[in-house]
N, CA and C of each residue as an Amber inpcrd file, in Angstrom:
protein
   489
 -20.6550000   3.0870000 -28.8200000 -20.9920000   2.2450000 -27.6820000
 -19.7530000   1.4170000 -27.3330000 -19.3450000   1.4780000 -26.0690000
 -18.1790000   0.7020000 -25.6720000 -18.5660000  -0.7290000 -25.3040000
 -17.5680000  -1.5630000 -25.0910000 -17.7910000  -2.9860000 -24.8510000
 -18.5530000  -3.2440000 -23.5500000 -18.3400000  -2.4070000 -22.5290000
 -19.0520000  -2.5940000 -21.2610000 -20.5460000  -2.3380000 -21.4240000
 -20.8980000  -1.2950000 -22.1560000 -22.3150000  -1.0080000 -22.3920000
 -22.9590000  -2.0970000 -23.2380000 -22.2350000  -2.5810000 -24.2550000
 -22.7620000  -3.6530000 -25.0930000 -22.9920000  -4.9110000 -24.2580000
 -22.0350000  -5.2470000 -23.4010000 -22.1830000  -6.4150000 -22.5360000
 -23.3590000  -6.2790000 -21.5870000 -23.5820000  -5.0900000 -21.0900000
 -24.6940000  -4.8520000 -20.1790000 -26.0370000  -4.9600000 -20.9010000
 -26.1110000  -4.4370000 -22.0970000 -27.3400000  -4.5450000 -22.8860000
 -27.5950000  -6.0030000 -23.2510000 -26.5310000  -6.7280000 -23.5740000
 -26.6620000  -8.1580000 -23.8800000 -27.1690000  -8.9250000 -22.6640000
 -26.6220000  -8.6350000 -21.4930000 -27.0620000  -9.2840000 -20.2550000
 -28.5300000  -8.9770000 -19.9770000 -28.9380000  -7.7510000 -20.1680000
 -30.3310000  -7.3650000 -19.9820000 -31.2390000  -8.1080000 -20.9670000
 -30.8100000  -8.1870000 -22.2140000 -31.5780000  -8.9040000 -23.2280000
 -31.7320000 -10.3800000 -22.9050000 -30.6500000 -11.0080000 -22.4610000
 -30.7100000 -12.4210000 -22.0830000 -31.6620000 -12.6130000 -20.9040000
 -31.5960000 -11.7100000 -19.9400000 -32.5000000 -11.7840000 -18.7880000
 -33.9530000 -11.6830000 -19.2000000 -34.2470000 -10.7780000 -20.1280000
 -35.6210000 -10.6190000 -20.6080000 -36.0750000 -11.8680000 -21.3640000
 -35.1870000 -12.4390000 -22.1790000 -35.5290000 -13.6680000 -22.9030000
 -35.8110000 -14.8320000 -21.9470000 -34.9610000 -14.9880000 -20.9430000
 -35.1620000 -16.0780000 -19.9840000 -36.4470000 -15.8570000 -19.1940000
 -36.7230000 -14.6110000 -18.8190000 -37.9630000 -14.3220000 -18.1030000
 -39.1790000 -14.6250000 -18.9860000 -39.1160000 -14.2210000 -20.2500000
 -40.2220000 -14.4950000 -21.1710000 -40.4340000 -15.9960000 -21.3320000
 -39.3450000 -16.7380000 -21.4570000 -39.4470000 -18.1920000 -21.5590000
 -40.0500000 -18.7840000 -20.2860000 -39.6960000 -18.2260000 -19.1430000
 -40.2480000 -18.6910000 -17.8660000 -41.7530000 -18.4730000 -17.8000000
 -42.1970000 -17.3180000 -18.2660000 -43.6360000 -17.0330000 -18.2880000
 -44.3390000 -17.9960000 -19.2490000 -43.7340000 -18.2350000 -20.4110000
 -44.2930000 -19.1820000 -21.3750000 -44.4090000 -20.5730000 -20.7490000
 -43.3620000 -21.0240000 -20.0540000 -43.3990000 -22.3340000 -19.3880000
 -44.4800000 -22.3850000 -18.3170000 -44.6310000 -21.2990000 -17.5800000
 -45.6580000 -21.2440000 -16.5380000 -47.0470000 -21.4400000 -17.1470000
 -47.2990000 -20.7670000 -18.2540000 -48.6020000 -20.8990000 -18.9270000
 -48.7980000 -22.3230000 -19.4340000 -47.7720000 -22.9100000 -20.0540000
 -47.8760000 -24.2730000 -20.5730000 -48.1070000 -25.2840000 -19.4550000
 -47.4320000 -25.1060000 -18.3340000 -47.6030000 -26.0310000 -17.2040000
 -49.0050000 -25.9010000 -16.6220000 -49.5160000 -24.6600000 -16.5590000
 -50.8680000 -24.4470000 -16.0380000 -51.9200000 -25.0750000 -16.9590000
 -51.6800000 -25.0740000 -18.2680000 -52.6170000 -25.6530000 -19.2210000
 -52.5820000 -27.1810000 -19.2200000 -51.4180000 -27.7420000 -18.9400000
 -51.2360000 -29.1800000 -19.0050000 -51.0700000 -29.7330000 -17.5910000
 -52.0930000 -30.3530000 -17.0830000 -52.0400000 -30.8580000 -15.7120000
 -51.4510000 -32.2690000 -15.6290000 -51.2660000 -32.9070000 -16.7560000
 -50.6630000 -34.2480000 -16.7150000 -49.1420000 -34.1110000 -16.7060000
 -48.4580000 -35.1210000 -16.2490000 -47.0010000 -35.0970000 -16.2090000
 -46.5030000 -34.8620000 -14.7880000 -45.2070000 -34.7110000 -14.6890000
 -44.5480000 -34.5690000 -13.4030000 -44.5620000 -33.0950000 -12.9720000
 -45.4520000 -32.7680000 -12.0670000 -45.5990000 -31.3820000 -11.6070000
 -44.3830000 -30.9310000 -10.7980000 -43.7830000 -31.8160000 -10.0380000
 -42.6070000 -31.4660000  -9.2240000 -41.4430000 -31.0420000 -10.1120000
 -41.1690000 -31.8010000 -11.1440000 -40.0850000 -31.4620000 -12.0670000
 -40.3760000 -30.1380000 -12.7730000 -41.6220000 -29.9200000 -13.1370000
 -42.0140000 -28.6760000 -13.7950000 -41.7940000 -27.4740000 -12.8670000
 -42.1730000 -27.6140000 -11.6070000 -41.9910000 -26.5080000 -10.6580000
 -40.5180000 -26.2250000 -10.3900000 -39.7190000 -27.2690000 -10.2840000
 -38.2750000 -27.0830000 -10.0760000 -37.6650000 -26.3610000 -11.2800000
 -38.0830000 -26.7340000 -12.4850000 -37.5980000 -26.0650000 -13.6940000
 -38.0090000 -24.5960000 -13.7070000 -39.2500000 -24.3360000 -13.3370000
 -39.7250000 -22.9530000 -13.2980000 -38.9340000 -22.1020000 -12.3140000
 -38.7420000 -22.6490000 -11.1330000 -37.9720000 -21.9130000 -10.1180000
 -36.5720000 -21.6130000 -10.6310000 -35.9650000 -22.5960000 -11.2780000
 -34.6220000 -22.4010000 -11.8350000 -34.5900000 -21.3090000 -12.8950000
 -35.5500000 -21.3210000 -13.8070000 -35.5810000 -20.3080000 -14.8620000
 -35.8850000 -18.9130000 -14.3060000 -36.8100000 -18.8130000 -13.3600000
 -37.1000000 -17.5020000 -12.7630000 -35.8900000 -16.9770000 -11.9900000
 -35.1870000 -17.8480000 -11.2870000 -33.9910000 -17.4460000 -10.5450000
 -32.9090000 -16.9650000 -11.5000000 -32.7230000 -17.6940000 -12.5990000
 -31.7220000 -17.3080000 -13.5960000 -32.0700000 -15.9650000 -14.2370000
 -33.3380000 -15.7640000 -14.5370000 -33.7400000 -14.4750000 -15.1260000
 -33.5250000 -13.3450000 -14.1220000 -33.8080000 -13.6030000 -12.8370000
 -33.5610000 -12.5940000 -11.8000000 -32.0820000 -12.2150000 -11.7590000
 -31.1920000 -13.2140000 -11.8050000 -29.7550000 -12.9230000 -11.7640000
 -29.3330000 -12.0350000 -12.9280000 -29.7650000 -12.3850000 -14.1220000
 -29.3850000 -11.5910000 -15.2840000 -29.9660000 -10.1800000 -15.2090000
 -31.2390000 -10.0610000 -14.8860000 -31.8730000  -8.7400000 -14.8470000
 -31.3180000  -7.8700000 -13.7190000 -31.1830000  -8.4300000 -12.5260000
 -30.6820000  -7.6520000 -11.3820000 -29.2430000  -7.2060000 -11.6130000
 -28.4220000  -8.1010000 -12.1250000 -27.0230000  -7.7510000 -12.3930000
 -26.9430000  -6.6160000 -13.4060000 -27.7280000  -6.7090000 -14.4400000
 -27.7150000  -5.6720000 -15.4730000 -28.1970000  -4.3320000 -14.9350000
 -29.2660000  -4.3370000 -14.1570000 -29.8050000  -3.0790000 -13.6160000
 -28.8450000  -2.4410000 -12.6060000 -28.2150000  -3.2570000 -11.7740000
 -27.2430000  -2.7200000 -10.8190000 -26.0430000  -2.1500000 -11.5610000
 -25.5930000  -2.8530000 -12.5890000 -24.4640000  -2.3600000 -13.3730000
 -24.8210000  -1.0290000 -14.0410000 -26.0530000  -0.8800000 -14.5250000
 -26.4860000   0.4020000 -15.1170000 -26.4360000   1.5230000 -14.0780000
 -26.8480000   1.2020000 -12.8510000 -26.7980000   2.1780000 -11.7640000
 -25.3490000   2.5850000 -11.4780000 -24.4270000   1.6240000 -11.5080000
 -23.0120000   1.9170000 -11.2980000 -22.4930000   2.8510000 -12.3950000
 -22.7730000   2.5200000 -13.6460000 -22.2860000   3.3350000 -14.7630000
 -22.8360000   4.7630000 -14.6900000 -24.0910000   4.8870000 -14.3010000
 -24.7050000   6.2080000 -14.1950000 -24.0320000   7.0290000 -13.0880000
 -23.7220000   6.3890000 -11.9530000 -23.1330000   7.1170000 -10.8260000
 -21.7020000   7.5680000 -11.1100000 -20.9890000   6.8580000 -11.9670000
 -19.5860000   7.1910000 -12.2090000 -19.3700000   7.9750000 -13.4980000
 -20.4380000   8.3210000 -14.1690000 -20.3440000   9.0430000 -15.4240000
 -19.7450000  10.4310000 -15.2090000 -18.7360000  10.7670000 -16.0040000
 -18.1260000  12.0890000 -15.9450000 -17.1930000  12.3020000 -14.7690000
 -16.7390000  11.2240000 -14.1420000 -15.8660000  11.3440000 -12.9740000
 -14.5800000  10.5510000 -13.2030000 -13.4750000  11.1750000 -12.8720000
 -12.1730000  10.5160000 -12.9130000 -11.6330000  10.5130000 -11.4850000
 -11.1580000   9.3630000 -11.0400000 -10.6360000   9.2530000  -9.6780000
  -9.1690000   8.8370000  -9.7470000  -8.3490000   9.6100000  -9.0720000
  -6.9130000   9.3510000  -9.0220000  -6.4920000   9.1410000  -7.5730000
  -5.4340000   8.3730000  -7.3930000  -4.9050000   8.1400000  -6.0480000
  -3.4810000   8.6620000  -5.9890000  -3.2170000   9.4800000  -4.9780000
  -1.8750000   9.9600000  -4.7000000  -1.3760000   9.1820000  -3.4840000
  -0.6210000   8.1050000  -3.7400000  -0.1590000   7.2370000  -2.6610000
   0.8740000   7.9080000  -1.7590000   1.6500000   8.8330000  -2.3170000
   2.6720000   9.5080000  -1.5140000   2.0510000  10.3300000  -0.3930000
   0.9870000  11.0410000  -0.7170000   0.3420000  11.9040000   0.2710000
  -0.9400000  11.2880000   0.8360000  -1.2230000  10.0300000   0.4570000
  -2.4210000   9.3140000   0.9270000  -3.6780000  10.1320000   0.6690000
  -3.8690000  10.4980000  -0.6000000  -5.0110000  11.3190000  -0.9900000
  -5.7810000  10.6610000  -2.1320000  -7.0670000  10.9220000  -2.1340000
  -7.9550000  10.5110000  -3.2120000  -8.3790000  11.7870000  -3.9220000
  -8.1880000  11.8290000  -5.2350000  -8.5270000  13.0260000  -6.0060000
  -9.6850000  12.6760000  -6.9330000 -10.7750000  13.4150000  -6.7940000
 -11.9640000  13.1860000  -7.6110000 -12.1250000  14.3730000  -8.5500000
 -12.0520000  14.0880000  -9.8620000 -12.1900000  15.1360000 -10.8720000
 -13.5060000  14.9530000 -11.6040000 -14.2640000  16.0320000 -11.6840000
 -15.5100000  16.0430000 -12.4290000 -15.2060000  16.6050000 -13.8100000
 -15.3210000  15.7790000 -14.8510000 -14.9720000  16.2190000 -16.1980000
 -16.0160000  17.1600000 -16.7920000 -17.2140000  17.1590000 -16.2490000
 -18.2730000  18.0120000 -16.7920000 -18.1140000  19.4710000 -16.3810000
 -17.7290000  19.7020000 -15.1260000 -17.5830000  21.0910000 -14.6830000
 -16.1280000  21.4670000 -14.3760000 -15.2040000  20.5180000 -14.4960000
 -13.7790000  20.7940000 -14.3160000 -13.3250000  20.9400000 -12.8800000
 -14.2040000  20.6850000 -11.9160000 -13.8310000  20.8250000 -10.5090000
 -13.1350000  19.5630000 -10.0070000 -12.2450000  19.7630000  -9.0310000
 -11.5450000  18.6580000  -8.3850000 -11.7100000  18.7450000  -6.8910000
 -11.7200000  17.5910000  -6.2660000 -11.8180000  17.5300000  -4.8080000
 -10.7500000  16.5750000  -4.3100000 -10.0120000  17.0100000  -3.2960000
  -8.9690000  16.1820000  -2.7010000  -9.4540000  15.6920000  -1.3440000
  -9.3960000  14.3920000  -1.1570000  -9.8680000  13.7920000   0.0910000
  -8.7010000  13.0840000   0.7560000  -8.4500000  13.4410000   2.0110000
  -7.4010000  12.7750000   2.7770000  -8.0000000  12.2480000   4.0830000
  -7.1740000  11.6200000   4.8960000  -7.6370000  11.0000000   6.1430000
  -8.3240000  11.9830000   7.0800000  -7.8920000  13.2360000   7.0850000
  -8.4800000  14.2320000   7.9870000  -9.9390000  14.5310000   7.6470000
 -10.3230000  14.3810000   6.3930000 -11.6800000  14.6930000   5.9600000
 -12.6410000  13.5070000   6.0660000 -12.0820000  12.2960000   6.2650000
 -12.8990000  11.0780000   6.2430000 -13.3400000  10.6960000   7.6450000
 -14.6480000  10.4780000   7.7670000 -15.2300000  10.0300000   9.0340000
 -15.2580000   8.5010000   9.1080000 -15.6910000   7.8510000   8.0160000
 -15.8030000   6.3890000   7.9950000 -15.7450000   5.8790000   6.5580000
 -15.3490000   4.6080000   6.4210000 -15.2880000   3.9580000   5.1170000
 -15.9700000   2.6000000   5.2210000 -16.8410000   2.3160000   4.2690000
 -17.4930000   1.0120000   4.1750000 -17.1040000   0.3900000   2.8430000
 -16.7040000  -0.8670000   2.8780000 -16.2720000  -1.5660000   1.6750000
 -17.2350000  -2.7080000   1.3710000 -17.7530000  -2.7190000   0.1650000
 -18.6900000  -3.7520000  -0.2700000 -18.0620000  -4.4970000  -1.4510000
 -17.6210000  -5.7150000  -1.1880000 -16.9450000  -6.5380000  -2.1890000
 -17.9400000  -7.4310000  -2.9190000 -17.6290000  -7.7590000  -4.1640000
 -18.3570000  -8.8030000  -4.8730000 -17.5280000 -10.0630000  -4.7520000
 -18.0970000 -11.1050000  -4.1320000 -17.3300000 -12.3220000  -3.9130000
 -17.1800000 -13.1470000  -5.1670000 -17.9050000 -12.8130000  -6.1950000
 -17.8460000 -13.5800000  -7.4280000 -16.6040000 -13.1680000  -8.2170000
 -15.8780000 -14.1170000  -8.7600000 -14.6460000 -13.8070000  -9.4740000
 -14.7840000 -13.9040000 -10.9850000 -15.9740000 -14.2630000 -11.4800000
 -16.1210000 -14.3170000 -12.9380000 -16.5970000 -12.9670000 -13.4570000
 -16.4600000 -12.7210000 -14.7600000 -16.8200000 -11.4070000 -15.3100000
 -18.3000000 -11.0580000 -15.1760000 -19.1480000 -12.0310000 -14.8800000
 -20.5900000 -11.7860000 -14.8060000 -20.9350000 -10.7550000 -13.7420000
 -20.3530000 -10.8630000 -12.5440000 -20.6770000  -9.8840000 -11.4980000
 -19.4880000  -9.5110000 -10.6340000 -18.2830000  -9.7930000 -11.0880000
 -17.1230000  -9.4790000 -10.2590000 -16.9000000  -7.9830000 -10.0980000
 -17.5050000  -7.1740000 -10.9550000 -17.3250000  -5.7220000 -10.8790000
 -18.4170000  -5.0340000 -10.0690000 -19.2200000  -5.7980000  -9.3380000
 -20.3460000  -5.2060000  -8.6140000 -20.0370000  -4.9810000  -7.1360000
 -18.9280000  -4.3430000  -6.8840000 -18.5410000  -3.9260000  -5.5480000
 -18.2740000  -2.4290000  -5.5560000 -18.3010000  -1.8320000  -4.3790000
 -18.0450000  -0.3930000  -4.2970000 -17.5430000  -0.0210000  -2.9090000
 -17.0610000   1.2050000  -2.8070000 -16.6150000   1.7680000  -1.5400000
 -17.4880000   2.9740000  -1.2150000 -17.8560000   3.0830000   0.0410000
 -18.6480000   4.2270000   0.5000000 -17.7980000   4.9970000   1.5080000
 -17.4620000   6.2150000   1.1570000 -16.6450000   7.0650000   2.0200000
 -17.5450000   8.1510000   2.5960000 -17.6560000   8.1820000   3.9130000
 -18.4470000   9.2090000   4.5850000 -17.4820000  10.2680000   5.1100000
 -17.7000000  11.5010000   4.6730000 -16.8370000  12.5990000   5.0990000
 -17.3080000  13.1470000   6.4400000 -16.5080000  13.9830000   7.0610000
 -16.8440000  14.5660000   8.3610000 -18.1280000  15.3920000   8.3290000
 -18.4680000  15.9450000   7.1560000 -19.7070000  16.7210000   7.0260000
 -20.9010000  15.8300000   6.6580000 -20.7480000  14.5090000   6.8320000
 -21.7690000  13.4800000   6.5670000 -22.1420000  13.3370000   5.0880000
 -21.3290000  13.8400000   4.1960000 -21.5180000  13.6440000   2.7630000
 -20.9400000  12.2770000   2.3910000 -21.7020000  11.4850000   1.6330000
 -21.2440000  10.1640000   1.2080000 -20.7180000  10.2220000  -0.2120000
 -19.5840000   9.5650000  -0.4210000 -19.0070000   9.4340000  -1.7510000
 -18.9720000   7.9410000  -2.0700000 -19.5880000   7.5780000  -3.1970000
 -19.6260000   6.1860000  -3.6180000 -18.6710000   6.0040000  -4.7880000
 -17.7510000   5.0600000  -4.6430000 -16.7610000   4.7970000  -5.6800000
 -16.8780000   3.3390000  -6.0870000 -17.2540000   3.1180000  -7.3420000
 -17.4360000   1.7470000  -7.8070000 -16.0920000   1.0720000  -8.0370000
 -16.1370000  -0.2310000  -8.0600000 -14.9340000  -1.0330000  -8.2410000
 -14.3040000  -0.7940000  -9.6080000 -15.0970000  -0.3690000 -10.5890000
 -14.5420000  -0.0650000 -11.9120000 -13.5830000   1.1140000 -11.8620000
 -13.8460000   2.0660000 -10.9780000 -12.9940000   3.2510000 -10.8720000
 -11.7680000   2.9900000  -9.9890000 -12.0100000   2.5130000  -8.7650000
 -10.9330000   2.2240000  -7.8130000 -11.3570000   1.0080000  -6.9990000
 -10.4570000   0.0580000  -6.8730000 -10.7990000  -1.1550000  -6.1240000
 -10.8930000  -0.8700000  -4.6280000 -11.6400000  -1.7180000  -3.9500000
 -11.7990000  -1.5660000  -2.5040000 -10.4610000  -1.7370000  -1.7840000
  -9.5790000  -2.5500000  -2.3270000  -8.2640000  -2.7510000  -1.7060000
  -7.4590000  -1.4530000  -1.6940000  -7.5450000  -0.6800000  -2.7660000
  -6.8310000   0.5970000  -2.8130000  -7.4330000   1.6020000  -1.8330000
  -8.7540000   1.6240000  -1.7360000  -9.4150000   2.5160000  -0.7840000
  -9.0350000   2.1110000   0.6460000  -9.0200000   0.8080000   0.9040000
  -8.6450000   0.3230000   2.2300000  -7.2050000   0.7060000   2.5580000
  -6.3350000   0.6510000   1.5580000  -4.9430000   1.0470000   1.7650000
  -4.7990000   2.5210000   2.1220000  -5.6480000   3.3500000   1.5490000
  -5.5950000   4.7910000   1.8320000  -6.1820000   5.1430000   3.1980000
  -7.3030000   4.5220000   3.5250000  -8.0620000   4.9140000   4.7180000
  -8.2340000   3.7410000   5.6870000  -7.1960000   2.9640000   5.8880000
  -7.2440000   1.7330000   6.6790000  -7.8490000   1.9300000   8.0740000
  -7.4820000   2.9760000   8.7610000  -7.9590000   3.1990000  10.1370000
  -9.4040000   3.6770000  10.1880000  -9.9650000   4.0770000   9.0580000
 -11.3300000   4.5990000   9.0230000 -12.3560000   3.5530000   8.5940000
 -11.8990000   2.3530000   8.2030000 -12.8090000   1.3090000   7.7290000
 -13.6290000   0.7790000   8.9020000 -14.9640000   0.8860000   8.7780000
 -15.8480000   0.4150000   9.8500000 -16.6770000  -0.7960000   9.4370000
 -16.7480000  -1.0480000   8.1230000 -17.5710000  -2.1630000   7.6550000
 -16.9750000  -2.7510000   6.3740000 -16.9610000  -4.0830000   6.3280000
 -16.5660000  -4.7970000   5.1200000 -17.5750000  -5.9070000   4.8950000
 -18.2490000  -5.8590000   3.7460000 -19.2640000  -6.8640000   3.4020000
 -18.8930000  -7.4930000   2.0670000 -19.2040000  -8.7640000   1.9520000
 -18.9620000  -9.4670000   0.7040000 -20.2620000 -10.1310000   0.2560000
 -20.7130000  -9.7690000  -0.9330000 -21.9520000 -10.3010000  -1.4960000
 -21.7430000 -10.6220000  -2.9640000 -22.7100000 -11.3270000  -3.5440000
 -22.6460000 -11.6400000  -4.9710000 -22.6890000 -10.3430000  -5.7810000
 -23.6120000  -9.4560000  -5.4430000 -23.7180000  -8.1540000  -6.0710000
 -24.2100000  -7.1590000  -5.0240000 -23.8010000  -5.9150000  -5.1660000
 -24.1130000  -4.8830000  -4.1620000 -24.8160000  -3.7040000  -4.8220000
 -26.0190000  -3.3970000  -4.3500000 -26.7180000  -2.2020000  -4.7960000
 -26.0690000  -0.9840000  -4.1260000 -25.9920000   0.1110000  -4.8580000
 -25.4780000   1.3410000  -4.2710000 -26.4650000   1.8560000  -3.2360000
 -25.9520000   2.1930000  -2.0520000 -26.8320000   2.7530000  -1.0160000
 -26.0710000   3.7090000  -0.1440000
């Protein structure tokens, strides 16, 4: 197990623990009607939001790892080409500007290790086939450098689901 998988499992575990604690707090607050209900609700909202962040980040990261499994991506800057090698079947595909219809870049605006890797590039080829390249493989800046004239969308979010 590599460090990225361990970190993802740890993040998922923390999310589950925080969610479980949130459910426990919800039950305790429902049983005890005395005390400051406003403070209790604010605490609950905070814990549920925190558990959502941990769980969603972990699940999206798992989706990224699954999509990039068995793929090596190389950039040939001299010829402005993207080379995608499939290690499972040994096939390679070369993508240049002539084959690209459009490029969409989805950045993660967060700069800490928690979700800074949750960005990707979506390259639509002339035959309407979409290629999704996560930020772990090739950064959006490198993709933009290769296909600058084909970029039609740039979005920045905390985390981006593959679509």
